[in-house]
PDB file of C-alpha atoms in Angstrom:
ATOM      1  CA  UNK A  25      -0.087  -0.046  -0.045  1.00  0.00           C
ATOM      2  CA  UNK A  26       1.084   3.487  -0.669  1.00  0.00           C
ATOM      3  CA  UNK A  27       1.246   5.419   2.774  1.00  0.00           C
ATOM      4  CA  UNK A  28       0.271   9.142   2.814  1.00  0.00           C
ATOM      5  CA  UNK A  29       1.636  11.358   5.581  1.00  0.00           C
ATOM      6  CA  UNK A  30       0.317  14.864   6.180  1.00  0.00           C
ATOM      7  CA  UNK A  31       2.050  17.744   8.167  1.00  0.00           C
ATOM      8  CA  UNK A  32       1.318  19.357  10.368  1.00  0.00           C
ATOM      9  CA  UNK A  33      -1.496  17.240  12.099  1.00  0.00           C
ATOM     10  CA  UNK A  34      -3.052  20.386  13.305  1.00  0.00           C
ATOM     11  CA  UNK A  35      -2.507  24.191  12.942  1.00  0.00           C
ATOM     12  CA  UNK A  36      -3.926  27.380  14.416  1.00  0.00           C
ATOM     13  CA  UNK A  37      -4.373  30.396  12.124  1.00  0.00           C
ATOM     14  CA  UNK A  38      -6.268  33.650  11.824  1.00  0.00           C
ATOM     15  CA  UNK A  39      -8.666  34.936   9.201  1.00  0.00           C
ATOM     16  CA  UNK A  40      -6.687  36.357   6.306  1.00  0.00           C
ATOM     17  CA  UNK A  41      -3.602  34.144   7.013  1.00  0.00           C
ATOM     18  CA  UNK A  42      -1.879  32.079   4.275  1.00  0.00           C
ATOM     19  CA  UNK A  43      -1.956  28.482   5.154  1.00  0.00           C
ATOM     20  CA  UNK A  44       0.102  25.530   3.742  1.00  0.00           C
ATOM     21  CA  UNK A  45      -0.495  21.786   4.330  1.00  0.00           C
ATOM     22  CA  UNK A  46       2.073  19.172   2.989  1.00  0.00           C
ATOM     23  CA  UNK A  47       1.373  15.612   2.009  1.00  0.00           C
ATOM     24  CA  UNK A  48       4.136  13.075   1.339  1.00  0.00           C
ATOM     25  CA  UNK A  49       3.669   9.736  -0.402  1.00  0.00           C
ATOM     26  CA  UNK A  50       5.816   6.656   0.422  1.00  0.00           C
ATOM     27  CA  UNK A  51       6.478   6.193  -3.243  1.00  0.00           C
ATOM     28  CA  UNK A  52       6.085   8.217  -6.310  1.00  0.00           C
ATOM     29  CA  UNK A  53       2.470   8.922  -7.461  1.00  0.00           C
ATOM     30  CA  UNK A  54       3.115  11.339 -10.434  1.00  0.00           C
ATOM     31  CA  UNK A  55       0.382  14.032 -10.015  1.00  0.00           C
ATOM     32  CA  UNK A  56      -2.401  11.674  -8.910  1.00  0.00           C
ATOM     33  CA  UNK A  57      -3.380  13.443  -5.621  1.00  0.00           C
ATOM     34  CA  UNK A  58      -6.471  14.895  -4.385  1.00  0.00           C
ATOM     35  CA  UNK A  59      -7.294  17.204  -1.469  1.00  0.00           C
ATOM     36  CA  UNK A  60     -10.519  17.093   0.522  1.00  0.00           C
ATOM     37  CA  UNK A  61     -12.102  19.341   3.085  1.00  0.00           C
ATOM     38  CA  UNK A  62     -14.297  17.887   5.851  1.00  0.00           C
ATOM     39  CA  UNK A  63     -16.404  19.766   8.347  1.00  0.00           C
ATOM     40  CA  UNK A  64     -17.752  18.087  11.570  1.00  0.00           C
ATOM     41  CA  UNK A  65     -20.549  15.637  10.930  1.00  0.00           C
ATOM     42  CA  UNK A  66     -20.292  16.172   7.075  1.00  0.00           C
ATOM     43  CA  UNK A  67     -18.964  14.137   4.123  1.00  0.00           C
ATOM     44  CA  UNK A  68     -15.700  15.303   2.713  1.00  0.00           C
ATOM     45  CA  UNK A  69     -15.810  17.468  -0.361  1.00  0.00           C
ATOM     46  CA  UNK A  70     -13.195  17.541  -3.184  1.00  0.00           C
ATOM     47  CA  UNK A  71     -11.112  20.788  -3.472  1.00  0.00           C
ATOM     48  CA  UNK A  72      -8.344  19.631  -5.740  1.00  0.00           C
ATOM     49  CA  UNK A  73      -7.578  16.613  -8.107  1.00  0.00           C
ATOM     50  CA  UNK A  74      -4.590  15.820 -10.194  1.00  0.00           C
ATOM     51  CA  UNK A  75      -2.488  17.693  -7.640  1.00  0.00           C
ATOM     52  CA  UNK A  76      -3.407  21.122  -8.927  1.00  0.00           C
ATOM     53  CA  UNK A  77      -6.697  21.025 -10.716  1.00  0.00           C
ATOM     54  CA  UNK A  78      -9.359  23.089  -8.911  1.00  0.00           C
ATOM     55  CA  UNK A  79     -12.738  21.211  -8.576  1.00  0.00           C
ATOM     56  CA  UNK A  80     -15.682  23.038 -10.183  1.00  0.00           C
ATOM     57  CA  UNK A  81     -17.123  25.535  -7.717  1.00  0.00           C
ATOM     58  CA  UNK A  82     -14.207  25.691  -5.271  1.00  0.00           C
ATOM     59  CA  UNK A  83     -12.914  29.161  -4.400  1.00  0.00           C
ATOM     60  CA  UNK A  84      -9.632  30.250  -6.105  1.00  0.00           C
ATOM     61  CA  UNK A  85      -7.957  30.936  -2.834  1.00  0.00           C
ATOM     62  CA  UNK A  86      -7.374  27.156  -2.629  1.00  0.00           C
ATOM     63  CA  UNK A  87      -4.528  25.796  -4.776  1.00  0.00           C
ATOM     64  CA  UNK A  88      -2.458  22.659  -4.978  1.00  0.00           C
ATOM     65  CA  UNK A  89       1.084  21.853  -6.246  1.00  0.00           C
ATOM     66  CA  UNK A  90       3.633  19.111  -6.310  1.00  0.00           C
ATOM     67  CA  UNK A  91       4.431  15.838  -7.989  1.00  0.00           C
ATOM     68  CA  UNK A  92       6.180  12.604  -7.201  1.00  0.00           C
ATOM     69  CA  UNK A  93       6.208  12.251  -3.532  1.00  0.00           C
ATOM     70  CA  UNK A  94       5.631  15.709  -2.147  1.00  0.00           C
ATOM     71  CA  UNK A  95       2.491  17.895  -2.431  1.00  0.00           C
ATOM     72  CA  UNK A  96       1.173  20.971  -0.903  1.00  0.00           C
ATOM     73  CA  UNK A  97      -2.248  22.629  -0.421  1.00  0.00           C
ATOM     74  CA  UNK A  98      -2.297  26.354   0.028  1.00  0.00           C
ATOM     75  CA  UNK A  99      -5.084  28.570   1.248  1.00  0.00           C
ATOM     76  CA  UNK A 100      -4.130  31.999   0.242  1.00  0.00           C
ATOM     77  CA  UNK A 101      -6.251  34.025   2.596  1.00  0.00           C
ATOM     78  CA  UNK A 102      -8.062  31.854   5.184  1.00  0.00           C
ATOM     79  CA  UNK A 103     -11.699  32.596   5.465  1.00  0.00           C
ATOM     80  CA  UNK A 104     -14.052  31.641   8.556  1.00  0.00           C
ATOM     81  CA  UNK A 105     -15.759  28.843   6.453  1.00  0.00           C
ATOM     82  CA  UNK A 106     -12.266  27.168   5.847  1.00  0.00           C
ATOM     83  CA  UNK A 107     -11.903  25.992   9.458  1.00  0.00           C
ATOM     84  CA  UNK A 108     -12.059  22.292   8.977  1.00  0.00           C
ATOM     85  CA  UNK A 109      -9.993  19.145   8.554  1.00  0.00           C
ATOM     86  CA  UNK A 110      -8.129  18.639   5.401  1.00  0.00           C
ATOM     87  CA  UNK A 111      -7.234  15.218   3.860  1.00  0.00           C
ATOM     88  CA  UNK A 112      -5.026  14.174   0.892  1.00  0.00           C
ATOM     89  CA  UNK A 113      -5.799  11.036  -1.259  1.00  0.00           C
ATOM     90  CA  UNK A 114      -3.562   9.240  -3.682  1.00  0.00           C
ATOM     91  CA  UNK A 115      -5.434   8.131  -6.800  1.00  0.00           C
ATOM     92  CA  UNK A 116      -2.386   6.681  -8.530  1.00  0.00           C
ATOM     93  CA  UNK A 117      -2.401   2.926  -7.564  1.00  0.00           C
ATOM     94  CA  UNK A 118      -4.883   0.569  -6.055  1.00  0.00           C
ATOM     95  CA  UNK A 119      -6.213  -1.290  -4.404  1.00  0.00           C
ATOM     96  CA  UNK A 120      -6.355   0.381  -2.049  1.00  0.00           C
ATOM     97  CA  UNK A 121      -6.767   4.120  -2.489  1.00  0.00           C
ATOM     98  CA  UNK A 122      -5.149   5.741   0.617  1.00  0.00           C
ATOM     99  CA  UNK A 123      -5.751   8.788   2.520  1.00  0.00           C
ATOM    100  CA  UNK A 124      -3.511  10.962   4.788  1.00  0.00           C
ATOM    101  CA  UNK A 125      -4.155  11.176   8.414  1.00  0.00           C
ATOM    102  CA  UNK A 126      -5.660  14.725   8.114  1.00  0.00           C
ATOM    103  CA  UNK A 127      -4.787  18.284   9.166  1.00  0.00           C
ATOM    104  CA  UNK A 128      -7.043  20.169  11.502  1.00  0.00           C
ATOM    105  CA  UNK A 129      -7.195  23.918  10.905  1.00  0.00           C
ATOM    106  CA  UNK A 130      -8.237  25.756  13.834  1.00  0.00           C
ATOM    107  CA  UNK A 131      -9.084  29.380  14.803  1.00  0.00           C
ATOM    108  CA  UNK A 132      -6.168  31.106  16.537  1.00  0.00           C
TER     109      UNK A 132
ATOM    110  CA  UNK B  19     -26.437  17.402 -10.029  1.00  0.00           C
ATOM    111  CA  UNK B  20     -25.971  13.941  -8.774  1.00  0.00           C
ATOM    112  CA  UNK B  21     -27.093  12.999  -5.256  1.00  0.00           C
ATOM    113  CA  UNK B  22     -26.191   9.870  -3.276  1.00  0.00           C
ATOM    114  CA  UNK B  23     -28.481   8.797  -0.455  1.00  0.00           C
ATOM    115  CA  UNK B  24     -27.650   5.882   1.646  1.00  0.00           C
ATOM    116  CA  UNK B  25     -29.314   3.877   4.398  1.00  0.00           C
ATOM    117  CA  UNK B  26     -28.928   0.788   6.617  1.00  0.00           C
ATOM    118  CA  UNK B  27     -28.881  -0.375  10.178  1.00  0.00           C
ATOM    119  CA  UNK B  28     -26.833   1.645  12.553  1.00  0.00           C
ATOM    120  CA  UNK B  29     -26.463  -0.659  15.555  1.00  0.00           C
ATOM    121  CA  UNK B  30     -25.025  -4.231  15.063  1.00  0.00           C
ATOM    122  CA  UNK B  31     -23.762  -7.014  17.259  1.00  0.00           C
ATOM    123  CA  UNK B  32     -20.266  -8.579  17.021  1.00  0.00           C
ATOM    124  CA  UNK B  33     -20.127 -11.393  14.460  1.00  0.00           C
ATOM    125  CA  UNK B  34     -23.133  -9.813  12.730  1.00  0.00           C
ATOM    126  CA  UNK B  35     -23.284  -8.353   9.125  1.00  0.00           C
ATOM    127  CA  UNK B  36     -23.490  -4.899   8.015  1.00  0.00           C
ATOM    128  CA  UNK B  37     -25.662  -4.087   5.203  1.00  0.00           C
ATOM    129  CA  UNK B  38     -25.828  -0.617   3.515  1.00  0.00           C
ATOM    130  CA  UNK B  39     -27.481   0.595   0.260  1.00  0.00           C
ATOM    131  CA  UNK B  40     -26.832   3.767  -1.821  1.00  0.00           C
ATOM    132  CA  UNK B  41     -29.248   5.275  -4.279  1.00  0.00           C
ATOM    133  CA  UNK B  42     -28.071   7.478  -7.113  1.00  0.00           C
ATOM    134  CA  UNK B  43     -30.282  10.238  -8.220  1.00  0.00           C
ATOM    135  CA  UNK B  44     -29.842  12.676 -11.140  1.00  0.00           C
ATOM    136  CA  UNK B  45     -26.816  11.180 -12.911  1.00  0.00           C
ATOM    137  CA  UNK B  46     -25.614   8.476 -15.283  1.00  0.00           C
ATOM    138  CA  UNK B  47     -24.720   5.185 -13.702  1.00  0.00           C
ATOM    139  CA  UNK B  48     -22.270   4.163 -16.403  1.00  0.00           C
ATOM    140  CA  UNK B  49     -18.858   5.911 -16.733  1.00  0.00           C
ATOM    141  CA  UNK B  50     -18.125   5.922 -12.972  1.00  0.00           C
ATOM    142  CA  UNK B  51     -16.924   3.671 -10.081  1.00  0.00           C
ATOM    143  CA  UNK B  52     -19.335   3.460  -7.175  1.00  0.00           C
ATOM    144  CA  UNK B  53     -17.459   3.253  -3.993  1.00  0.00           C
ATOM    145  CA  UNK B  54     -17.684   2.658  -0.197  1.00  0.00           C
ATOM    146  CA  UNK B  55     -15.427   4.571   2.306  1.00  0.00           C
ATOM    147  CA  UNK B  56     -15.451   4.512   6.022  1.00  0.00           C
ATOM    148  CA  UNK B  57     -14.058   6.683   8.905  1.00  0.00           C
ATOM    149  CA  UNK B  58     -13.544   5.140  12.360  1.00  0.00           C
ATOM    150  CA  UNK B  59     -14.059   7.709  15.172  1.00  0.00           C
ATOM    151  CA  UNK B  60     -11.121  10.015  15.190  1.00  0.00           C
ATOM    152  CA  UNK B  61      -9.140   8.251  12.437  1.00  0.00           C
ATOM    153  CA  UNK B  62      -8.398   8.677   8.820  1.00  0.00           C
ATOM    154  CA  UNK B  63     -10.674   7.799   5.929  1.00  0.00           C
ATOM    155  CA  UNK B  64     -10.320   4.181   4.645  1.00  0.00           C
ATOM    156  CA  UNK B  65     -11.432   3.070   1.125  1.00  0.00           C
ATOM    157  CA  UNK B  66     -13.468  -0.012   1.444  1.00  0.00           C
ATOM    158  CA  UNK B  67     -14.078  -1.133  -2.182  1.00  0.00           C
ATOM    159  CA  UNK B  68     -15.823  -0.039  -5.521  1.00  0.00           C
ATOM    160  CA  UNK B  69     -17.883  -1.503  -8.318  1.00  0.00           C
ATOM    161  CA  UNK B  70     -18.622  -0.364 -12.036  1.00  0.00           C
ATOM    162  CA  UNK B  71     -22.115  -0.310 -13.550  1.00  0.00           C
ATOM    163  CA  UNK B  72     -21.117  -3.743 -15.080  1.00  0.00           C
ATOM    164  CA  UNK B  73     -20.400  -5.246 -11.682  1.00  0.00           C
ATOM    165  CA  UNK B  74     -16.694  -5.342 -11.977  1.00  0.00           C
ATOM    166  CA  UNK B  75     -15.437  -4.836  -8.363  1.00  0.00           C
ATOM    167  CA  UNK B  76     -12.234  -4.108  -6.512  1.00  0.00           C
ATOM    168  CA  UNK B  77     -11.887  -4.658  -2.756  1.00  0.00           C
ATOM    169  CA  UNK B  78      -9.479  -3.381   0.016  1.00  0.00           C
ATOM    170  CA  UNK B  79      -7.214  -6.415   0.544  1.00  0.00           C
ATOM    171  CA  UNK B  80      -7.614  -5.947   4.277  1.00  0.00           C
ATOM    172  CA  UNK B  81     -11.373  -6.439   4.187  1.00  0.00           C
ATOM    173  CA  UNK B  82     -11.668  -8.742   0.986  1.00  0.00           C
ATOM    174  CA  UNK B  83     -12.696 -11.905   2.828  1.00  0.00           C
ATOM    175  CA  UNK B  84     -15.587 -10.270   4.473  1.00  0.00           C
ATOM    176  CA  UNK B  85     -16.749  -7.839   1.920  1.00  0.00           C
ATOM    177  CA  UNK B  86     -19.447  -8.084  -0.838  1.00  0.00           C
ATOM    178  CA  UNK B  87     -20.119  -5.086  -3.105  1.00  0.00           C
ATOM    179  CA  UNK B  88     -22.999  -5.354  -5.523  1.00  0.00           C
ATOM    180  CA  UNK B  89     -24.928  -3.196  -7.970  1.00  0.00           C
ATOM    181  CA  UNK B  90     -28.601  -2.993  -9.227  1.00  0.00           C
ATOM    182  CA  UNK B  91     -28.556  -0.901 -12.265  1.00  0.00           C
ATOM    183  CA  UNK B  92     -32.452  -1.261 -12.691  1.00  0.00           C
ATOM    184  CA  UNK B  93     -32.825   0.713  -9.382  1.00  0.00           C
ATOM    185  CA  UNK B  94     -29.815   2.791  -9.694  1.00  0.00           C
ATOM    186  CA  UNK B  95     -28.532   1.424  -6.381  1.00  0.00           C
ATOM    187  CA  UNK B  96     -25.311  -0.206  -5.125  1.00  0.00           C
ATOM    188  CA  UNK B  97     -24.767  -2.129  -1.811  1.00  0.00           C
ATOM    189  CA  UNK B  98     -22.223  -3.144   0.703  1.00  0.00           C
ATOM    190  CA  UNK B  99     -22.262  -6.122   2.925  1.00  0.00           C
ATOM    191  CA  UNK B 100     -19.445  -6.702   5.568  1.00  0.00           C
ATOM    192  CA  UNK B 101     -19.531  -9.761   7.634  1.00  0.00           C
ATOM    193  CA  UNK B 102     -18.025 -11.095  10.793  1.00  0.00           C
ATOM    194  CA  UNK B 103     -18.159  -7.563  12.379  1.00  0.00           C
ATOM    195  CA  UNK B 104     -15.994  -6.580  15.359  1.00  0.00           C
ATOM    196  CA  UNK B 105     -15.802  -3.273  17.326  1.00  0.00           C
ATOM    197  CA  UNK B 106     -12.966  -2.308  14.992  1.00  0.00           C
ATOM    198  CA  UNK B 107     -15.582  -1.964  12.194  1.00  0.00           C
ATOM    199  CA  UNK B 108     -17.441   0.832  14.114  1.00  0.00           C
ATOM    200  CA  UNK B 109     -17.255   3.825  11.722  1.00  0.00           C
ATOM    201  CA  UNK B 110     -19.145   6.348   9.640  1.00  0.00           C
ATOM    202  CA  UNK B 111     -19.677   4.698   6.362  1.00  0.00           C
ATOM    203  CA  UNK B 112     -20.133   6.804   3.117  1.00  0.00           C
ATOM    204  CA  UNK B 113     -20.966   5.846  -0.445  1.00  0.00           C
ATOM    205  CA  UNK B 114     -19.264   7.721  -3.001  1.00  0.00           C
ATOM    206  CA  UNK B 115     -18.819   8.282  -6.816  1.00  0.00           C
ATOM    207  CA  UNK B 116     -15.490   8.212  -8.625  1.00  0.00           C
ATOM    208  CA  UNK B 117     -14.999   9.203 -12.208  1.00  0.00           C
ATOM    209  CA  UNK B 118     -12.414   7.169 -14.173  1.00  0.00           C
ATOM    210  CA  UNK B 119      -8.922   8.497 -13.503  1.00  0.00           C
ATOM    211  CA  UNK B 120     -10.193  10.981 -10.922  1.00  0.00           C
ATOM    212  CA  UNK B 121     -10.803  10.875  -7.133  1.00  0.00           C
ATOM    213  CA  UNK B 122     -14.120  10.725  -5.384  1.00  0.00           C
ATOM    214  CA  UNK B 123     -16.363  13.768  -6.408  1.00  0.00           C
ATOM    215  CA  UNK B 124     -19.792  13.075  -4.893  1.00  0.00           C
ATOM    216  CA  UNK B 125     -20.626  11.483  -1.552  1.00  0.00           C
ATOM    217  CA  UNK B 126     -23.626  10.254   0.420  1.00  0.00           C
ATOM    218  CA  UNK B 127     -24.484  11.761   3.705  1.00  0.00           C
ATOM    219  CA  UNK B 128     -22.866   9.049   5.816  1.00  0.00           C
ATOM    220  CA  UNK B 129     -24.223   6.316   8.135  1.00  0.00           C
ATOM    221  CA  UNK B 130     -22.852   5.877  11.636  1.00  0.00           C
ATOM    222  CA  UNK B 131     -22.432   2.006  12.216  1.00  0.00           C
ATOM    223  CA  UNK B 132     -21.770   1.007  15.804  1.00  0.00           C
ATOM    224  CA  UNK B 133     -20.784  -2.618  16.627  1.00  0.00           C
ATOM    225  CA  UNK B 134     -21.524  -3.400  20.173  1.00  0.00           C
ATOM    226  CA  UNK B 135     -22.930  -6.185  22.204  1.00  0.00           C
TER     227      UNK B 135
END
């Protein structure tokens, strides 16, 4: 299985801050990586696919980059509705598809 | 706009069998993989398995011996059965849609399944 490791596991930030979350794969996955946002009690929603492609309807303050084994999700200016947990997902090789452990973004 | 709605029993006993069904509204059934994903309390998401509209399935090897995923195209539904339950199977279970060569883009509302005697 391909292991996905996110850092940090949690962070505190203020509205307007620039936030960066990192995801590392245990082996190369080209650009087959997605990012998800999950709010408490809700299903995840897809923000980014193919490492840097913005899902339809997602605000442009979200962006993704990277290839191979290291990837980042950036929120350029954190908004109140962005406080949530973020997960990366490799969609390169399966079974199984594998997720990172999550990064919780909290209000400072 | 596709919608996925799922249902099934939420409280099950150890050694029992979990059974969940997901209905798909407002979208094509062909051209996608139809998936099950779970999230144990406080833990990461785990892909369980998936099927195509033709019934071609792929399972998580860690669950394969206990798992059955099936599809009923006449009802636009797909289902999950997981047998020999233990407390470790306690989780929120989600159905989801995955376009070919892309990650999951639509999800059901989730069902909390608790395994307890």
